[in-house]
Short mmCIF file of C-alpha atoms in Angstrom, two decimals:
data_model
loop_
_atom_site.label_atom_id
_atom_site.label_comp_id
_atom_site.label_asym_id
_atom_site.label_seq_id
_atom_site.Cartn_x
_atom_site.Cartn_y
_atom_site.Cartn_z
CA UNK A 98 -197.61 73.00 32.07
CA UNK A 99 -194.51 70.43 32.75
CA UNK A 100 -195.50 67.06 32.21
CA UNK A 101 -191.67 65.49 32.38
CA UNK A 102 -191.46 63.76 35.32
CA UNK A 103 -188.80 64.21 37.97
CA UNK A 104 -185.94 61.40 38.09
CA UNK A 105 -185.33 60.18 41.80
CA UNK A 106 -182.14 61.19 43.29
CA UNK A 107 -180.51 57.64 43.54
CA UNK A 108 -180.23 57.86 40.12
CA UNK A 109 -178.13 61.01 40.40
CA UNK A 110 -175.58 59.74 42.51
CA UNK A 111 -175.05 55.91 41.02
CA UNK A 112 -174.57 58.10 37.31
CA UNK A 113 -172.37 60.34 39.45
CA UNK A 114 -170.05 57.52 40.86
CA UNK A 115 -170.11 55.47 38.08
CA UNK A 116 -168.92 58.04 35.45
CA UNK A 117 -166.22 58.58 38.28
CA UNK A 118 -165.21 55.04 38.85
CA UNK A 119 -164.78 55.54 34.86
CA UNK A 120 -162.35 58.26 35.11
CA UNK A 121 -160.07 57.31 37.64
CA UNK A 122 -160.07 54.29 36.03
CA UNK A 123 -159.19 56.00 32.29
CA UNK A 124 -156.56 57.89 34.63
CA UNK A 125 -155.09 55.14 36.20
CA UNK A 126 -154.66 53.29 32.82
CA UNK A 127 -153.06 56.37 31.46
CA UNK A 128 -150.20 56.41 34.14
CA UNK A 129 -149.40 52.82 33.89
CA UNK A 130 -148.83 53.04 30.12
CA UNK A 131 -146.72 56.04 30.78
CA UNK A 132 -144.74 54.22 33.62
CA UNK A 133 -144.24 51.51 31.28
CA UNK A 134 -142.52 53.64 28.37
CA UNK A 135 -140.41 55.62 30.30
CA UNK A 136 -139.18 52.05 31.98
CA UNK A 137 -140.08 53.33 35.82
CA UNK A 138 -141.43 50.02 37.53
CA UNK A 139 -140.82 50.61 40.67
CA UNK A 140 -143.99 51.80 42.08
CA UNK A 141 -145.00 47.93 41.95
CA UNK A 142 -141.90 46.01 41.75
CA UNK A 143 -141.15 43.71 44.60
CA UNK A 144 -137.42 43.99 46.01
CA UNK A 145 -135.55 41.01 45.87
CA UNK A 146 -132.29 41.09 48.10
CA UNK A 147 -129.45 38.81 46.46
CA UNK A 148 -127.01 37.09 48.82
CA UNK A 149 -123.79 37.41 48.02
CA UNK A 150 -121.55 34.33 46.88
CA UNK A 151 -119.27 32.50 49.60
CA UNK A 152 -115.82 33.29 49.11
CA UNK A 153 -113.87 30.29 47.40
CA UNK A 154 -112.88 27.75 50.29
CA UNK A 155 -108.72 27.88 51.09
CA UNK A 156 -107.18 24.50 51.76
CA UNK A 157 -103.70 24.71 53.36
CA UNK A 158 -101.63 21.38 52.42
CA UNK A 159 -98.55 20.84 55.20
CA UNK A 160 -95.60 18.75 54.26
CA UNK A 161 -92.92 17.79 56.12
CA UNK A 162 -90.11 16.59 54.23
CA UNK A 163 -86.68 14.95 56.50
CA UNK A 164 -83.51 15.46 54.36
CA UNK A 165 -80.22 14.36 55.18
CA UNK A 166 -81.74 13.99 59.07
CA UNK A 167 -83.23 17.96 58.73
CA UNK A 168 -86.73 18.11 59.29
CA UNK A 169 -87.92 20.79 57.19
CA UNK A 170 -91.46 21.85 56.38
CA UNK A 171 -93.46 23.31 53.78
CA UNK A 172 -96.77 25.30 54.21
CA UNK A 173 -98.80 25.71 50.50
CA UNK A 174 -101.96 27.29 50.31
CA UNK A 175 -104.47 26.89 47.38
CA UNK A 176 -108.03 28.45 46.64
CA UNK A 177 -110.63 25.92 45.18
CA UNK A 178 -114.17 26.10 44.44
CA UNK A 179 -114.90 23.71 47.35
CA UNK A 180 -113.91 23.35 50.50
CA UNK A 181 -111.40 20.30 51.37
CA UNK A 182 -109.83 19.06 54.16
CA UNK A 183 -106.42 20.14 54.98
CA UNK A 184 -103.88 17.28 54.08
CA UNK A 185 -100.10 16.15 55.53
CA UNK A 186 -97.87 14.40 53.90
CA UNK A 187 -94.60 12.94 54.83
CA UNK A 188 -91.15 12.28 53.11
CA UNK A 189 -88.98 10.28 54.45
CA UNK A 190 -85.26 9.37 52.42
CA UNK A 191 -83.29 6.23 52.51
CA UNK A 192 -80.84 5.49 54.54
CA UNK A 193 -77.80 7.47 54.20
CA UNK A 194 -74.76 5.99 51.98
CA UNK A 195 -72.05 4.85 54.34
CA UNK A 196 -68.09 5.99 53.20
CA UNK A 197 -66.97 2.83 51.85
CA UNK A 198 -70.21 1.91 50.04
CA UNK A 199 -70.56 -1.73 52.49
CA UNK A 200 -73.51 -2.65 54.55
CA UNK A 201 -73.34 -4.88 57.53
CA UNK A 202 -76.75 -7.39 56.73
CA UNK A 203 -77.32 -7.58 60.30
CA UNK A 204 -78.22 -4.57 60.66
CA UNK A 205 -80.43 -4.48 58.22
CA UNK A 206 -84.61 -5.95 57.93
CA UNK A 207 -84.74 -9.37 56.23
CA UNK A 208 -87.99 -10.52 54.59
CA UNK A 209 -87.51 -13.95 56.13
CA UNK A 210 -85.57 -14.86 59.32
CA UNK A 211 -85.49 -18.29 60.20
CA UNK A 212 -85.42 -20.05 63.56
CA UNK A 213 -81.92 -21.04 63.33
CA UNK A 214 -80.21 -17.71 63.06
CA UNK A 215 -79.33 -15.44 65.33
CA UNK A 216 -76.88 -12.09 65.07
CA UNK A 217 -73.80 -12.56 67.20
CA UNK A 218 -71.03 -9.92 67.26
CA UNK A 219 -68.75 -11.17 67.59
CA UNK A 220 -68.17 -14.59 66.65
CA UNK A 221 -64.69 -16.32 66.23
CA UNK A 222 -63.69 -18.61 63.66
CA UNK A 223 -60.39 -20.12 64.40
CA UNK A 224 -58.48 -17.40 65.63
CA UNK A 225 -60.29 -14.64 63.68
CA UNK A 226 -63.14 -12.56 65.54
CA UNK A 227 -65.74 -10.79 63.25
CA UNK A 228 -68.20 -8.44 63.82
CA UNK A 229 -72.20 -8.30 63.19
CA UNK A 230 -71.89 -11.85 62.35
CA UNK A 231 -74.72 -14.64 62.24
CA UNK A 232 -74.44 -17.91 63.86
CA UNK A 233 -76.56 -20.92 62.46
CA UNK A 234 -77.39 -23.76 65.92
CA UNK A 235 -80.31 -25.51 64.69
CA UNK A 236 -80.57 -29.01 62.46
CA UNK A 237 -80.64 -27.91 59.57
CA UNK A 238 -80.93 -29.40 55.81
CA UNK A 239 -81.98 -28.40 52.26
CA UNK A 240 -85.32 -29.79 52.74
CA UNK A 241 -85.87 -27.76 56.40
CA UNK A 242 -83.42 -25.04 56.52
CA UNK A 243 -83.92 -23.65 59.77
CA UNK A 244 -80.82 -21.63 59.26
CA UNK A 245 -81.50 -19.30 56.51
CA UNK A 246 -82.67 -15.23 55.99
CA UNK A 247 -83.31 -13.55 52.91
CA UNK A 248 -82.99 -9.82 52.32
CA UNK A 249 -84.15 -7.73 49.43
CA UNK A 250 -81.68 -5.62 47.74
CA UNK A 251 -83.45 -3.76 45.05
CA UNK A 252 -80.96 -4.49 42.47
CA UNK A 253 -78.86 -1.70 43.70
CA UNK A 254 -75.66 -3.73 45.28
CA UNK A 255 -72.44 -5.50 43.65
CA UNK A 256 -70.93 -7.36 45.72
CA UNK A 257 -70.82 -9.84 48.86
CA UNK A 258 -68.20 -10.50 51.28
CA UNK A 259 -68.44 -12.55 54.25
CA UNK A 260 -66.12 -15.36 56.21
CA UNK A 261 -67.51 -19.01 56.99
CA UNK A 262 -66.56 -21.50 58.77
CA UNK A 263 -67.36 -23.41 62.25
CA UNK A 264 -67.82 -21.27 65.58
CA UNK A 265 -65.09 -21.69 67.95
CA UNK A 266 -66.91 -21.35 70.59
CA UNK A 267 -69.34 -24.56 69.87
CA UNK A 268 -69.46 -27.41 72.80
CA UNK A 269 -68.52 -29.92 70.24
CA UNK A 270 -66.18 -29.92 67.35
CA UNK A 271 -67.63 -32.60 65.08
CA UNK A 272 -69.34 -32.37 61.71
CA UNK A 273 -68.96 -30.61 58.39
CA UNK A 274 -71.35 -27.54 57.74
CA UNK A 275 -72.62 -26.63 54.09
CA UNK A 276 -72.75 -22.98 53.63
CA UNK A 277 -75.18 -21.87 50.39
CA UNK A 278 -75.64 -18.27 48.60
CA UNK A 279 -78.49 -17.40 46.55
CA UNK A 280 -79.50 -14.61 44.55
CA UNK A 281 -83.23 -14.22 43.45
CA UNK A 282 -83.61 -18.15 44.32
CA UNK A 283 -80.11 -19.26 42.76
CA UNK A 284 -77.92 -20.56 44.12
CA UNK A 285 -74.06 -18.89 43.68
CA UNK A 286 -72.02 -20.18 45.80
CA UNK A 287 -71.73 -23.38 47.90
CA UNK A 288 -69.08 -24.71 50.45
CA UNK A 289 -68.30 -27.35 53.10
CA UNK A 290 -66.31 -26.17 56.25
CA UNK A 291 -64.94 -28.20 59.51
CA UNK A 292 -63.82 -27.48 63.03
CA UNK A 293 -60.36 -27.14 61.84
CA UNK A 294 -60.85 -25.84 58.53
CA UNK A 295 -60.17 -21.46 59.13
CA UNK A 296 -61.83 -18.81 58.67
CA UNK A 297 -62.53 -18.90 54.63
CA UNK A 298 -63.25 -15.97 52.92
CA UNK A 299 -66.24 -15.46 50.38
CA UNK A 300 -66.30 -12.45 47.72
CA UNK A 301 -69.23 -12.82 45.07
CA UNK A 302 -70.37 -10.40 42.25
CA UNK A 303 -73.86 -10.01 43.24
CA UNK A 304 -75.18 -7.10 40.44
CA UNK A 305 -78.39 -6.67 39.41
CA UNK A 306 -79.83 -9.09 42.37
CA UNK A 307 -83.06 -8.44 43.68
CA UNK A 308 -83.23 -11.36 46.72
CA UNK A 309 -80.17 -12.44 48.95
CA UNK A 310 -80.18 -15.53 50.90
CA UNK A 311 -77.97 -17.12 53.29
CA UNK A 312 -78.02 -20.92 53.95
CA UNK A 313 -76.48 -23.25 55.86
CA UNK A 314 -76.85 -27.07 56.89
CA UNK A 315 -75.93 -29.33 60.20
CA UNK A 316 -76.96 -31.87 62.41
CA UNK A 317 -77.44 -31.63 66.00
CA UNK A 318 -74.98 -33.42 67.14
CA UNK A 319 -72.17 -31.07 64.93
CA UNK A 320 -70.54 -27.99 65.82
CA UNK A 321 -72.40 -24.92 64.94
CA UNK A 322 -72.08 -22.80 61.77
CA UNK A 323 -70.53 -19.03 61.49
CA UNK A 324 -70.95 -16.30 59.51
CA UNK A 325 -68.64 -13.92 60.17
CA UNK A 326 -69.26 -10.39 59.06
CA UNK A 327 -71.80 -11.02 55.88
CA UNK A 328 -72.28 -7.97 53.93
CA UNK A 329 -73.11 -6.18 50.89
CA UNK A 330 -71.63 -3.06 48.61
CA UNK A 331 -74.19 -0.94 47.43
CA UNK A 332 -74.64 1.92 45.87
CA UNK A 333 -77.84 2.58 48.91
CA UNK A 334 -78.77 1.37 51.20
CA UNK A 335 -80.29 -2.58 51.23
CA UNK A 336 -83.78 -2.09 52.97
CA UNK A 337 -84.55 -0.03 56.69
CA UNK A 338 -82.09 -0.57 59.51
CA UNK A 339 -83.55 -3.33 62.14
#
């Protein structure tokens, strides 16, 4: 006679699926160390997509460049790391030299310009007419110079030349004018003129000067002052044409 009693069948199956769940398991294990020796990961690995790198930014720098009255231009084009804005530059040369080397002041910017002058061409002193000349009409002393300009010369000029005296074209023929020169505030020349004094002329080493000034002095009642032709040799030209 059996006396061993029967197991129930639940028992069965959960031994069944467990020694299962074991195996796959033990099999599962087994792969992944394989995978891992022979260096295959990509049954897990997650794809990451790279973006590739802006190109280096291009900056195009224009400049223009005037020579000898030419326009001409040049285009440059560089490759940085970062992107810049594009850039102009501009190049413009002094005056040309004129022939003789001599620069009518007229016709050139002064850094001062007082009341009392004004550019007359011509202007006549005595019987002598000069051009891109300056005539000085106000009341005028050393304590108010109304009649009086400075330029600046940069050093780069050698001589003066200009003619004084009194306009002959003034209502009234009295009075003695006092004509002055400076260079970088000293003073270089000085002369009195009359109505019937003529035309005198003035010629004055000037090297090395950075400042030019012309001066003169009158009272109202006096005939007015000339300038005739003031002007400078230099080796360019004194400053930007007015």
């Amino acid at each position: 006679m059996n006396f061993a009693k029967k197991k129930p069948l639940w028992i069965g199956v959960i031994t069944a699926a467990t020694l299962l769940v074991v195996t796959l398991a033990n099999i599962d294990g087994a792969w992944s160390f394989i995978d891992r020796i022979t260096g295959d990961d990509s049954g897990g690995a997650t794809q990451i997509a790279r973006t590739p790198a802006l190109p280096p930014a291009t900056t195009t720098t224009t400049t223009a460049t005037t020579t000898s009255g030419t326009p001409t231009s040049t285009s440059t084009t560089s490759t940085t790391g970062a992107s810049t804005s594009p850039s102009s530059t501009r190049t413009t040369s002094a005056e040309p030299r004129t022939a003789d080397g001599w620069y009518d002041l007229v016709e050139y910017q002064s850094v001062s310009w007082n009341n009392g002058f004004d550019p007359v061409d011509p202007i006549r002193i005595g019987a002598a007419s000069f051009p891109s000349s300056i005539v000085g009409y106000y009341p005028s002393s050393s304590s108010d110079p109304m009649n009086k300009a400075t330029w600046t010369i940069g050093g780069g000029c050698d001589r003066f030349s200009a003619w004084i005296g009194k306009d002959s074209e003034s209502s009234s023929s009295a009075g003695v004018g006092r004509f002055v020169i400076k260079t970088d505030d000293r003073e270089i020349y000085t002369a009195e003129m009359a109505m019937n004094d003529g035309a005198r002329e003035v010629d004055l080493d000037i090297s090395g000067a950075v400042r030019l000034t012309l001066l003169d002095t009158r009272r109202s009642q006096d005939a007015k002052n000339a300038w005739g032709r003031p002007r400078v040799h230099c080796a360019t030209a004194p400053g930007r044409k007015r």
